[in-house]
Tab-separated table of C-alpha atoms and ligand atoms in Angstrom:
chain	number	residue	atom	x	y	z
A	1	MET	CA	0.000	0.000	0.000
A	2	SER	CA	1.274	3.464	-0.903
A	3	THR	CA	2.270	5.623	2.074
A	4	LYS	CA	1.401	8.870	0.246
A	5	VAL	CA	-1.728	10.320	1.800
A	6	ASP	CA	-4.239	12.089	-0.419
A	7	PRO	CA	-4.281	15.816	0.623
A	8	PHE	CA	-8.077	15.718	0.956
A	9	VAL	CA	-7.889	12.747	3.336
A	10	GLN	CA	-5.035	14.397	5.199
A	11	HIS	CA	-6.974	17.652	5.696
A	12	PHE	CA	-10.145	15.864	6.649
A	13	ARG	CA	-8.295	13.815	9.250
A	14	ALA	CA	-6.486	16.893	10.553
A	15	SER	CA	-9.827	18.572	11.182
A	16	ALA	CA	-11.075	15.654	13.322
A	17	PRO	CA	-9.884	17.108	16.668
A	18	TYR	CA	-11.805	20.315	15.905
A	19	ILE	CA	-14.938	18.465	14.885
A	20	HIS	CA	-14.863	16.679	18.256
A	21	ALA	CA	-14.047	19.879	20.142
A	22	HIS	CA	-16.827	21.970	18.524
A	23	ARG	CA	-19.651	19.437	18.836
A	24	GLY	CA	-22.303	20.634	21.302
A	25	ARG	CA	-20.693	24.088	21.616
A	26	THR	CA	-22.605	27.313	21.160
A	27	PHE	CA	-21.295	29.811	18.596
A	28	VAL	CA	-22.811	33.250	18.051
A	29	ILE	CA	-21.962	34.349	14.501
A	30	MET	CA	-22.527	37.990	13.559
A	31	PHE	CA	-22.339	39.590	10.147
A	32	GLY	CA	-23.442	42.864	8.629
A	33	GLY	CA	-26.214	43.653	6.182
A	34	GLU	CA	-23.478	43.793	3.501
A	35	ALA	CA	-23.107	40.026	3.872
A	36	VAL	CA	-26.870	39.556	3.516
A	37	ALA	CA	-26.868	41.641	0.328
A	38	SER	CA	-23.843	39.879	-1.107
A	39	LYS	CA	-23.902	37.071	-3.672
A	40	ASP	CA	-21.631	35.129	-1.276
A	41	LEU	CA	-24.433	34.793	1.275
A	42	ARG	CA	-25.293	31.328	-0.046
A	43	THR	CA	-21.758	30.034	0.444
A	44	LEU	CA	-21.627	31.506	3.910
A	45	LEU	CA	-24.886	29.794	4.817
A	46	TYR	CA	-23.642	26.500	3.336
A	47	ASP	CA	-20.750	26.699	5.801
A	48	VAL	CA	-23.136	27.575	8.629
A	49	ALA	CA	-25.274	24.548	7.688
A	50	LEU	CA	-22.166	22.370	7.707
A	51	LEU	CA	-21.258	23.594	11.205
A	52	HIS	CA	-24.799	22.851	12.320
A	53	SER	CA	-24.643	19.334	10.917
A	54	LEU	CA	-21.419	18.791	12.893
A	55	GLY	CA	-23.352	19.450	16.093
A	56	VAL	CA	-22.521	23.139	16.657
A	57	ARG	CA	-25.364	25.135	18.261
A	58	ILE	CA	-25.657	28.252	16.158
A	59	VAL	CA	-27.059	31.706	16.775
A	60	LEU	CA	-26.821	34.038	13.779
A	61	VAL	CA	-26.962	37.793	14.277
A	62	ALA	CA	-27.550	39.612	11.010
A	63	GLY	CA	-27.169	43.368	10.685
A	64	ALA	CA	-29.202	45.452	8.238
A	65	ARG	CA	-27.501	48.847	8.169
A	66	PRO	CA	-27.204	49.259	4.355
A	67	GLN	CA	-30.740	47.918	3.881
A	68	ILE	CA	-32.078	50.465	6.401
A	69	ASP	CA	-30.163	53.264	4.651
A	70	GLU	CA	-31.634	52.171	1.311
A	71	ALA	CA	-35.169	52.090	2.713
A	72	LEU	CA	-34.671	55.632	4.045
A	73	ALA	CA	-33.265	56.779	0.695
A	74	ARG	CA	-36.329	55.348	-1.073
A	75	ARG	CA	-38.403	57.665	1.115
A	76	SER	CA	-35.984	60.501	0.343
A	77	GLU	CA	-35.014	60.535	4.000
A	78	GLU	CA	-31.452	60.980	5.269
A	79	SER	CA	-29.813	58.422	7.573
A	80	ARG	CA	-28.916	60.294	10.737
A	81	PHE	CA	-25.993	59.143	12.853
A	82	GLU	CA	-24.430	60.645	15.953
A	83	GLY	CA	-20.964	59.067	16.069
A	84	ASP	CA	-21.636	55.460	15.253
A	85	LEU	CA	-25.199	55.393	16.578
A	86	ARG	CA	-28.260	55.817	14.409
A	87	VAL	CA	-30.909	58.271	15.562
A	88	THR	CA	-34.114	56.337	14.918
A	89	ASP	CA	-37.182	58.538	14.525
A	90	GLU	CA	-40.626	57.189	13.554
A	91	VAL	CA	-39.818	57.088	9.836
A	92	ALA	CA	-36.460	55.459	10.436
A	93	LEU	CA	-38.115	52.860	12.690
A	94	GLN	CA	-40.509	52.014	9.881
A	95	CYS	CA	-37.504	51.520	7.592
A	96	VAL	CA	-35.762	49.387	10.228
A	97	LYS	CA	-38.797	47.088	10.457
A	98	GLU	CA	-39.021	46.848	6.675
A	99	ALA	CA	-35.296	46.159	6.181
A	100	VAL	CA	-34.977	43.733	9.087
A	101	GLY	CA	-38.114	41.860	8.004
A	102	ALA	CA	-36.726	41.438	4.481
A	103	THR	CA	-33.319	40.351	5.819
A	104	ARG	CA	-34.944	37.773	8.026
A	105	VAL	CA	-37.006	36.349	5.159
A	106	GLU	CA	-33.906	36.171	2.957
A	107	LEU	CA	-31.995	34.214	5.596
A	108	GLU	CA	-34.926	31.894	6.299
A	109	SER	CA	-35.361	31.207	2.569
A	110	LEU	CA	-31.721	30.371	1.968
A	111	LEU	CA	-31.505	28.234	5.108
A	112	SER	CA	-34.504	26.258	3.820
A	113	MET	CA	-32.705	25.245	0.605
A	114	GLY	CA	-32.304	21.567	0.030
A	115	LEU	CA	-31.902	20.991	-3.680
A	116	PRO	CA	-30.269	17.714	-4.613
A	117	ASN	CA	-26.627	18.101	-5.646
A	118	SER	CA	-26.307	21.323	-3.613
A	119	PRO	CA	-24.307	21.561	-0.351
A	120	MET	CA	-27.650	21.995	1.469
A	121	SER	CA	-29.067	18.738	0.157
A	122	GLY	CA	-30.632	16.828	3.044
A	123	ALA	CA	-29.856	19.591	5.569
A	124	ARG	CA	-33.515	20.246	6.536
A	125	LEU	CA	-32.653	23.137	8.813
A	126	ARG	CA	-35.138	24.630	11.206
A	127	VAL	CA	-34.826	28.383	11.811
A	128	ALA	CA	-36.126	30.094	14.951
A	129	THR	CA	-36.618	33.818	15.347
A	130	GLY	CA	-38.621	35.777	17.883
A	131	ASN	CA	-38.706	38.336	20.653
A	132	PHE	CA	-35.553	37.015	22.316
A	133	VAL	CA	-34.003	40.431	22.946
A	134	MET	CA	-35.627	42.949	25.254
A	135	ALA	CA	-34.537	46.560	24.728
A	136	GLN	CA	-34.501	49.832	26.544
A	137	PRO	CA	-34.195	53.204	24.855
A	138	VAL	CA	-30.741	54.770	24.683
A	139	GLY	CA	-32.582	57.973	25.641
A	140	VAL	CA	-31.111	61.454	25.414
A	141	LEU	CA	-27.321	61.719	25.257
A	142	ASP	CA	-25.511	65.075	25.080
A	143	GLY	CA	-28.775	66.734	24.156
A	144	VAL	CA	-29.536	64.258	21.326
A	145	ASP	CA	-32.751	62.276	21.662
A	146	TYR	CA	-32.102	58.900	20.041
A	147	GLN	CA	-35.847	58.086	20.114
A	148	TYR	CA	-36.279	54.480	18.859
A	149	THR	CA	-32.612	53.571	19.141
A	150	GLY	CA	-32.241	51.079	21.937
A	151	LYS	CA	-29.741	48.925	23.737
A	152	PRO	CA	-30.152	45.349	24.977
A	153	ARG	CA	-31.828	45.144	28.350
A	154	ARG	CA	-32.168	41.386	28.688
A	155	VAL	CA	-31.692	38.378	26.443
A	156	ASP	CA	-34.123	35.479	26.816
A	157	SER	CA	-31.322	32.942	27.005
A	158	GLU	CA	-33.697	30.213	28.181
A	159	GLY	CA	-35.941	30.711	25.145
A	160	ILE	CA	-32.932	30.605	22.786
A	161	ARG	CA	-31.522	27.522	24.517
A	162	GLN	CA	-34.819	25.686	24.081
A	163	ARG	CA	-34.752	26.359	20.324
A	164	LEU	CA	-31.113	25.269	20.123
A	165	ASP	CA	-31.941	22.104	22.098
A	166	ASP	CA	-34.643	21.511	19.497
A	167	GLY	CA	-31.978	21.544	16.788
A	168	ALA	CA	-32.898	24.943	15.344
A	169	ILE	CA	-30.565	27.681	14.145
A	170	VAL	CA	-31.597	30.842	15.968
A	171	VAL	CA	-31.572	34.099	13.994
A	172	LEU	CA	-31.412	37.380	15.901
A	173	THR	CA	-31.941	40.751	14.272
A	174	PRO	CA	-31.026	44.300	15.302
A	175	ILE	CA	-34.435	44.838	16.850
A	176	GLY	CA	-35.327	44.583	20.523
A	177	TYR	CA	-38.710	44.826	22.177
A	178	SER	CA	-39.746	46.684	25.287
A	179	SER	CA	-42.328	46.084	27.976
A	180	THR	CA	-44.189	49.117	26.598
A	181	GLY	CA	-44.918	47.079	23.460
A	182	GLU	CA	-42.529	49.065	21.270
A	183	ALA	CA	-39.699	47.973	19.005
A	184	PHE	CA	-36.233	49.555	19.152
A	185	ASN	CA	-33.341	49.482	16.728
A	186	ILE	CA	-30.248	48.036	18.421
A	187	SER	CA	-26.768	47.711	16.942
A	188	SER	CA	-26.307	44.111	15.780
A	189	HIS	CA	-22.902	44.071	17.502
A	190	ASP	CA	-24.570	44.886	20.824
A	191	VAL	CA	-27.166	42.171	20.194
A	192	ALA	CA	-24.422	39.649	19.394
A	193	SER	CA	-22.231	40.337	22.410
A	194	ALA	CA	-25.230	40.497	24.781
A	195	ALA	CA	-26.557	37.180	23.410
A	196	ALA	CA	-23.138	35.496	23.582
A	197	ILE	CA	-22.717	36.593	27.215
A	198	ALA	CA	-26.274	35.651	28.250
A	199	LEU	CA	-25.995	32.226	26.607
A	200	GLY	CA	-22.538	31.539	28.031
A	201	ALA	CA	-21.526	30.930	24.392
A	202	ASP	CA	-18.219	29.256	23.643
A	203	LYS	CA	-17.421	31.614	20.797
A	204	LEU	CA	-18.488	34.916	19.323
A	205	ILE	CA	-17.503	35.021	15.666
A	206	GLY	CA	-17.571	38.323	13.813
A	207	LEU	CA	-17.443	38.249	10.022
A	208	LEU	CA	-15.666	41.395	8.885
A	209	GLU	CA	-16.257	43.176	5.615
A	210	GLY	CA	-12.590	44.148	5.138
A	211	GLN	CA	-9.395	42.100	5.148
A	212	GLY	CA	-9.116	41.833	8.927
A	213	VAL	CA	-7.378	43.441	11.878
A	214	PHE	CA	-3.906	44.851	11.171
A	215	ASP	CA	-1.240	46.315	13.428
A	216	ALA	CA	0.842	49.411	12.669
A	217	GLU	CA	3.300	47.258	10.634
A	218	GLY	CA	0.481	45.873	8.522
A	219	LEU	CA	0.590	42.441	10.161
A	220	ASN	CA	-2.541	40.503	11.049
A	221	PRO	CA	-2.264	39.377	14.709
A	222	SER	CA	-3.561	35.835	15.157
A	223	GLN	CA	-4.317	36.395	18.829
A	224	LEU	CA	-4.996	39.331	21.141
A	225	THR	CA	-5.907	39.555	24.781
A	226	PRO	CA	-8.894	41.836	25.490
A	227	HIS	CA	-6.375	44.297	26.909
A	228	GLU	CA	-4.311	44.298	23.701
A	229	ALA	CA	-7.494	44.608	21.642
A	230	GLU	CA	-8.374	47.716	23.709
A	231	ARG	CA	-4.976	49.171	22.839
A	232	TYR	CA	-5.749	48.623	19.129
A	233	LEU	CA	-9.066	50.403	19.563
A	234	HIS	CA	-7.530	53.389	21.313
A	235	SER	CA	-4.318	53.586	19.286
A	236	GLY	CA	-5.615	56.551	17.297
A	237	ARG	CA	-5.091	54.594	14.056
A	238	ASP	CA	-8.063	54.390	11.728
A	239	LEU	CA	-9.020	50.697	11.831
A	240	GLY	CA	-12.265	51.291	9.961
A	241	HIS	CA	-15.735	51.372	11.550
A	242	ASP	CA	-16.417	47.719	10.839
A	243	VAL	CA	-13.243	46.465	12.554
A	244	GLU	CA	-13.770	48.865	15.459
A	245	ARG	CA	-17.351	47.676	16.053
A	246	HIS	CA	-16.345	44.016	15.867
A	247	LEU	CA	-13.336	44.528	18.146
A	248	ALA	CA	-15.476	46.363	20.706
A	249	ALA	CA	-18.041	43.522	20.656
A	250	ALA	CA	-15.244	40.933	20.997
A	251	ILE	CA	-13.766	42.755	23.992
A	252	GLU	CA	-17.158	43.102	25.652
A	253	ALA	CA	-17.957	39.423	25.092
A	254	CYS	CA	-14.590	38.282	26.491
A	255	GLN	CA	-14.988	40.548	29.505
A	256	GLY	CA	-18.459	39.058	29.973
A	257	GLY	CA	-17.041	35.521	30.143
A	258	VAL	CA	-17.092	34.324	26.509
A	259	PRO	CA	-13.809	32.397	26.218
A	260	ARG	CA	-12.981	33.259	22.612
A	261	ALA	CA	-14.068	35.852	20.081
A	262	HIS	CA	-12.892	35.499	16.475
A	263	LEU	CA	-12.717	38.181	13.805
A	264	VAL	CA	-12.661	36.677	10.333
A	265	ALA	CA	-12.672	38.322	6.889
A	266	ARG	CA	-15.993	37.223	5.373
A	267	GLN	CA	-15.025	37.745	1.761
A	268	SER	CA	-12.216	35.218	1.854
A	269	ASP	CA	-13.956	32.021	0.725
A	270	GLY	CA	-14.190	29.389	3.476
A	271	ALA	CA	-12.552	31.686	6.060
A	272	LEU	CA	-15.060	30.609	8.714
A	273	LEU	CA	-14.164	26.940	8.219
A	274	ARG	CA	-10.446	27.618	8.091
A	275	GLU	CA	-10.654	29.652	11.292
A	276	LEU	CA	-12.496	26.885	13.105
A	277	PHE	CA	-10.904	23.734	11.704
A	278	THR	CA	-7.212	24.569	11.413
A	279	ARG	CA	-4.799	25.054	14.275
A	280	ASP	CA	-3.667	28.551	13.436
A	281	GLY	CA	-6.858	29.834	11.865
A	282	VAL	CA	-6.910	32.736	9.451
A	283	GLY	CA	-8.384	35.566	11.486
A	284	THR	CA	-7.726	37.236	14.819
A	285	MET	CA	-8.828	35.630	18.054
A	286	VAL	CA	-9.478	37.743	21.127
A	287	THR	CA	-9.180	35.638	24.250
A	288	SER	CA	-8.193	36.004	27.862
A	289	GLU	CA	-7.294	32.316	27.925
A	290	ALA	CA	-3.684	31.279	27.565
A	291	PHE	CA	-3.819	29.933	24.007
A	292	GLU	CA	-0.156	29.059	24.127
A	293	GLY	CA	2.016	28.685	27.172
A	294	VAL	CA	5.036	27.049	28.750
A	295	ARG	CA	4.293	24.644	31.606
A	296	PRO	CA	5.698	21.581	33.373
A	297	ALA	CA	4.710	18.336	31.659
A	298	VAL	CA	2.205	15.933	33.176
A	299	ARG	CA	1.636	12.220	32.566
A	300	SER	CA	-1.036	12.846	29.907
A	301	ASP	CA	1.619	14.680	27.824
A	302	ILE	CA	3.617	11.498	27.212
A	303	GLY	CA	1.829	10.793	23.910
A	304	GLY	CA	2.428	14.354	22.681
A	305	ILE	CA	6.111	14.266	23.703
A	306	LEU	CA	6.578	10.940	21.906
A	307	THR	CA	5.051	12.453	18.758
A	308	LEU	CA	7.537	15.341	18.957
A	309	ILE	CA	10.655	13.300	19.600
A	310	ALA	CA	10.020	10.088	17.607
A	311	PRO	CA	10.964	11.499	14.150
A	312	LEU	CA	14.206	12.924	15.600
A	313	GLU	CA	15.039	9.598	17.269
A	314	GLU	CA	14.537	7.963	13.858
A	315	GLN	CA	16.967	10.456	12.302
A	316	GLY	CA	19.481	9.857	15.082
A	317	VAL	CA	19.323	13.513	16.219
A	318	LEU	CA	18.090	12.369	19.642
A	319	VAL	CA	18.985	9.284	21.641
A	320	ARG	CA	16.101	6.784	21.797
A	321	ARG	CA	14.123	6.955	25.027
A	322	PRO	CA	12.034	3.921	25.906
A	323	HIS	CA	8.433	4.684	26.858
A	324	GLU	CA	9.043	3.603	30.488
A	325	MET	CA	11.960	6.021	30.766
A	326	LEU	CA	9.670	8.827	29.629
A	327	GLU	CA	7.075	7.803	32.212
A	328	ASN	CA	9.684	7.860	34.982
A	329	ASP	CA	11.159	11.155	33.841
A	330	ILE	CA	7.969	13.033	33.003
A	331	ASP	CA	8.504	15.472	35.900
A	332	LYS	CA	11.813	16.493	34.273
A	333	PHE	CA	10.007	17.720	31.146
A	334	THR	CA	8.683	21.168	30.290
A	335	VAL	CA	6.385	21.661	27.320
A	336	ILE	CA	4.896	24.459	25.219
A	337	GLU	CA	1.231	23.760	24.586
A	338	ARG	CA	-0.599	25.583	21.791
A	339	ASP	CA	-4.359	25.204	21.612
A	340	GLY	CA	-4.274	21.701	23.078
A	341	MET	CA	-1.268	20.475	21.084
A	342	LEU	CA	2.325	20.155	22.315
A	343	VAL	CA	4.550	22.182	20.016
A	344	ALA	CA	7.806	21.955	21.973
A	345	CYS	CA	9.419	20.070	24.827
A	346	ALA	CA	12.676	19.876	26.758
A	347	ALA	CA	13.953	17.993	29.776
A	348	LEU	CA	16.134	19.191	32.621
A	349	TYR	CA	18.195	16.707	34.674
A	350	ALA	CA	19.601	18.390	37.771
A	351	TYR	CA	22.747	17.426	39.684
A	352	PRO	CA	22.173	19.678	42.704
A	353	GLY	CA	25.272	18.436	44.543
A	354	GLU	CA	27.401	19.887	41.712
A	355	SER	CA	25.137	22.904	40.954
A	356	ILE	CA	24.811	21.781	37.367
A	357	ALA	CA	21.998	20.513	35.135
A	358	GLU	CA	21.701	18.789	31.772
A	359	LEU	CA	19.343	20.096	29.133
A	360	ALA	CA	18.070	17.253	26.958
A	361	CYS	CA	15.454	16.446	24.407
A	362	LEU	CA	14.908	20.064	23.281
A	363	VAL	CA	12.529	19.795	20.345
A	364	VAL	CA	10.270	22.276	18.604
A	365	HIS	CA	7.635	20.896	16.227
A	366	PRO	CA	8.831	21.498	12.618
A	367	ASP	CA	5.793	23.697	11.830
A	368	TYR	CA	6.629	26.016	14.734
A	369	ARG	CA	10.408	26.426	14.385
A	370	THR	CA	12.326	29.681	13.910
A	371	SER	CA	9.762	31.699	15.843
A	372	GLY	CA	11.792	31.858	19.030
A	373	ARG	CA	10.152	28.964	20.858
A	374	GLY	CA	13.434	27.060	21.271
A	375	GLY	CA	14.966	30.175	22.811
A	376	GLN	CA	11.872	30.760	24.945
A	377	LEU	CA	12.022	27.238	26.369
A	378	LEU	CA	15.734	27.561	27.035
A	379	GLN	CA	15.192	30.840	28.904
A	380	TYR	CA	12.394	29.297	30.956
A	381	LEU	CA	14.659	26.386	31.950
A	382	GLU	CA	17.527	28.725	32.754
A	383	ARG	CA	15.218	30.593	35.141
A	384	GLN	CA	14.256	27.264	36.709
A	385	CYS	CA	17.959	26.486	37.179
A	386	GLY	CA	18.463	29.891	38.799
A	387	ALA	CA	15.592	29.263	41.215
A	388	ARG	CA	17.110	25.895	42.156
A	389	GLY	CA	20.641	27.214	42.668
A	390	LEU	CA	22.021	25.433	39.578
A	391	ARG	CA	24.745	27.593	38.111
A	392	ARG	CA	25.753	25.744	34.946
A	393	LEU	CA	23.804	24.090	32.188
A	394	PHE	CA	25.222	21.533	29.755
A	395	VAL	CA	23.914	19.772	26.708
A	396	LEU	CA	25.110	16.881	24.536
A	397	THR	CA	24.361	17.314	20.856
A	398	THR	CA	25.464	15.909	17.521
A	399	GLN	CA	23.817	18.344	15.107
A	400	THR	CA	22.721	21.438	16.965
A	401	SER	CA	25.939	22.749	18.514
A	402	HIS	CA	25.787	26.044	16.612
A	403	TRP	CA	22.298	26.803	17.863
A	404	PHE	CA	23.494	26.286	21.428
A	405	ARG	CA	26.629	28.345	20.840
A	406	GLU	CA	24.441	31.167	19.582
A	407	HIS	CA	22.584	30.879	22.869
A	408	GLY	CA	25.633	31.307	25.105
A	409	PHE	CA	26.979	27.735	25.298
A	410	ASP	CA	30.605	26.845	24.694
A	411	ASN	CA	32.400	23.600	23.945
A	412	CYS	CA	33.710	21.826	27.031
A	413	GLU	CA	35.413	18.582	28.000
A	414	LEU	CA	33.882	15.433	29.378
A	415	ASP	CA	35.580	15.884	32.746
A	416	GLU	CA	33.566	19.077	33.340
A	417	LEU	CA	30.380	16.993	33.563
A	418	PRO	CA	29.085	15.549	36.838
A	419	LYS	CA	30.906	12.313	37.700
A	420	SER	CA	27.836	10.100	37.435
A	421	ARG	CA	27.089	11.479	33.951
A	422	ARG	CA	30.589	10.948	32.551
A	423	SER	CA	30.316	7.164	32.833
A	424	HIS	CA	27.167	7.277	30.648
A	425	TYR	CA	28.767	9.237	27.830
A	426	ASP	CA	28.231	7.255	24.638
A	427	GLN	CA	31.696	7.136	23.037
A	428	GLY	CA	30.211	5.713	19.809
A	429	ARG	CA	27.857	8.677	19.349
A	430	ARG	CA	30.603	11.233	19.930
A	431	SER	CA	28.195	14.014	20.858
A	432	LYS	CA	29.639	17.439	21.354
A	433	ILE	CA	29.445	18.713	24.924
A	434	LEU	CA	28.487	22.331	25.439
A	435	LEU	CA	28.268	24.231	28.668
A	436	LYS	CA	26.710	27.546	29.651
A	437	PRO	CA	27.504	29.327	32.896
A	438	LEU	CA	24.278	30.853	34.244
A	439	GLY	CA	24.196	34.350	35.689
B	1	LIG	C1	17.044	23.499	17.667
B	1	LIG	C2	15.565	23.834	17.816
B	1	LIG	C3	15.083	23.355	19.170
B	1	LIG	C4	15.426	25.355	17.723
B	1	LIG	O1	14.062	25.694	17.903
B	1	LIG	P1	13.429	27.025	17.279
B	1	LIG	O2	12.153	27.308	17.960
B	1	LIG	O3	13.427	26.916	15.802
B	1	LIG	O4	14.541	28.062	17.762
B	1	LIG	P2	14.589	29.613	17.614
B	1	LIG	O5	13.427	30.140	16.857
B	1	LIG	O6	14.879	30.155	18.977
B	1	LIG	O7	15.916	29.751	16.715
B	1	LIG	C5	15.850	29.559	15.319
B	1	LIG	C6	17.213	29.793	14.678
B	1	LIG	O8	18.062	28.675	14.951
B	1	LIG	C7	18.565	28.146	13.732
B	1	LIG	N1	18.771	26.707	13.871
B	1	LIG	C8	17.823	25.742	13.966
B	1	LIG	N2	18.451	24.539	14.048
B	1	LIG	C9	19.770	24.783	14.004
B	1	LIG	C10	20.935	23.932	14.015
B	1	LIG	N3	20.839	22.623	14.105
B	1	LIG	N4	22.134	24.523	13.968
B	1	LIG	C11	22.275	25.856	13.868
B	1	LIG	N5	21.201	26.712	13.841
B	1	LIG	C12	19.989	26.161	13.892
B	1	LIG	C13	17.504	28.478	12.727
B	1	LIG	O9	18.029	28.447	11.410
B	1	LIG	C14	17.091	29.862	13.157
B	1	LIG	O10	18.036	30.780	12.708
B	1	LIG	P3	17.575	32.212	12.159
B	1	LIG	O11	16.849	32.863	13.302
B	1	LIG	O12	18.858	32.863	11.777
B	1	LIG	O13	16.669	31.916	11.020
B	1	LIG	C15	14.713	23.209	16.692
B	1	LIG	O14	15.300	23.553	15.456
B	1	LIG	C16	14.600	21.712	16.762
B	1	LIG	O15	13.675	21.195	17.361
B	1	LIG	N6	15.547	20.986	16.140
B	1	LIG	C17	15.523	19.547	16.123
B	1	LIG	C18	15.861	18.950	17.458
B	1	LIG	C19	17.231	19.314	17.960
B	1	LIG	O16	18.199	19.399	17.236
B	1	LIG	N7	17.311	19.472	19.291
B	1	LIG	C20	18.514	19.721	20.010
B	1	LIG	C21	19.031	18.426	20.504
B	1	LIG	S1	19.421	18.506	22.163
């Protein structure tokens, strides 16, 4: 049998951990009225249907800003904004109802598709909409009466949960209702973050109209803490209204307990799937969780460590370590975990009587090399040595001596090693011995 794996099979298999991880989770997905008006809406909804069929509980929040503006223009009325907030008078409210109603019907129609030979074939989706969001008027701010512009007062999370339990996709619109029997126009971003918080959603996903979030150097950060996202918002740079609104909603959701908020460029085909089913995604994730971190290894890491070191043992870069040895030595290992996967490991064997330690088994996963992780792990272990009063660190290596020399190690002789280690030096392997005095 050929060992070459078909790329389709390879990708499908690689997405398996994400399929398992996302099943039964609640995702709130928000997009603007531009997405509803776009010809790509079908493809987006195909992907939403696919997520649903994989067991994801989905709440869609669809904006309708351009549709509302168009409805006003048809009446020869101007859209009136104060900052980013619409002032909704009686006429504007009428336009909001009209635009939101049409948006809702469009989504319900497309989610009902089921033609044979289409990606929706056999999907039989049920869509639930309703008065899930209660609103209160924004009121008068700085002398401006916002009239029928509202903000979320309460989200009927129980009602939404029941529909999700029933297998429906819930669609929320930028309208909220009040106990006075009135309707208010609410920003869809506010609806989305309030719903995600009230539902205890696992993710808030914002589909951006532009290319994404970029820093001052033009780079797209894959991850931000809410604090860093705040710095982006208040940097004074023009991020564009769309990015700013999505970032603000992501920050609010994270601060309200939603573990992860993703910002994904909608117009890049399949971006939603690539964000959710590949390790590094394609958008920006705002999270207060440690997505990647250095930590001491535990027994359940043995499998991951074996996966990291086995190819290098095969190549003779590392000395073979039997499984039992790894089990016994697991407390000597430190790992870097990235989104549930071990991407680097190293072991530290201390000889406290001689204030020296051996660094062994330093490996960074090939996909994650040359991004400083090797150096990061080394620094972490050096700090550990410092805390334990170990003043020198040595390593035995056949192929990586230059890397260590660039990190402050120097060649040394066998007799500089602890006595008990010298007798285990493999003369056949002829590893180079490098030593680093620690500050
Ligand atoms: C050595 C290793 C741990 C470095 O990890 P890393 O995360 O890529 O390290 P950093 O990002 O801090 O450093 C990358 C730099 O080291 C260089 N480098 C990587 N392997 C090297 C080697 N064997 N010799 C010399 N330089 C090397 C890279 O070319 C890169 O240089 P650049 O920044 O000029 O492009 C990683 O390459 C690895 O896992 N190698 C295989 C296992 C191994 O040899 N382990 C040591 C045995 S004890």
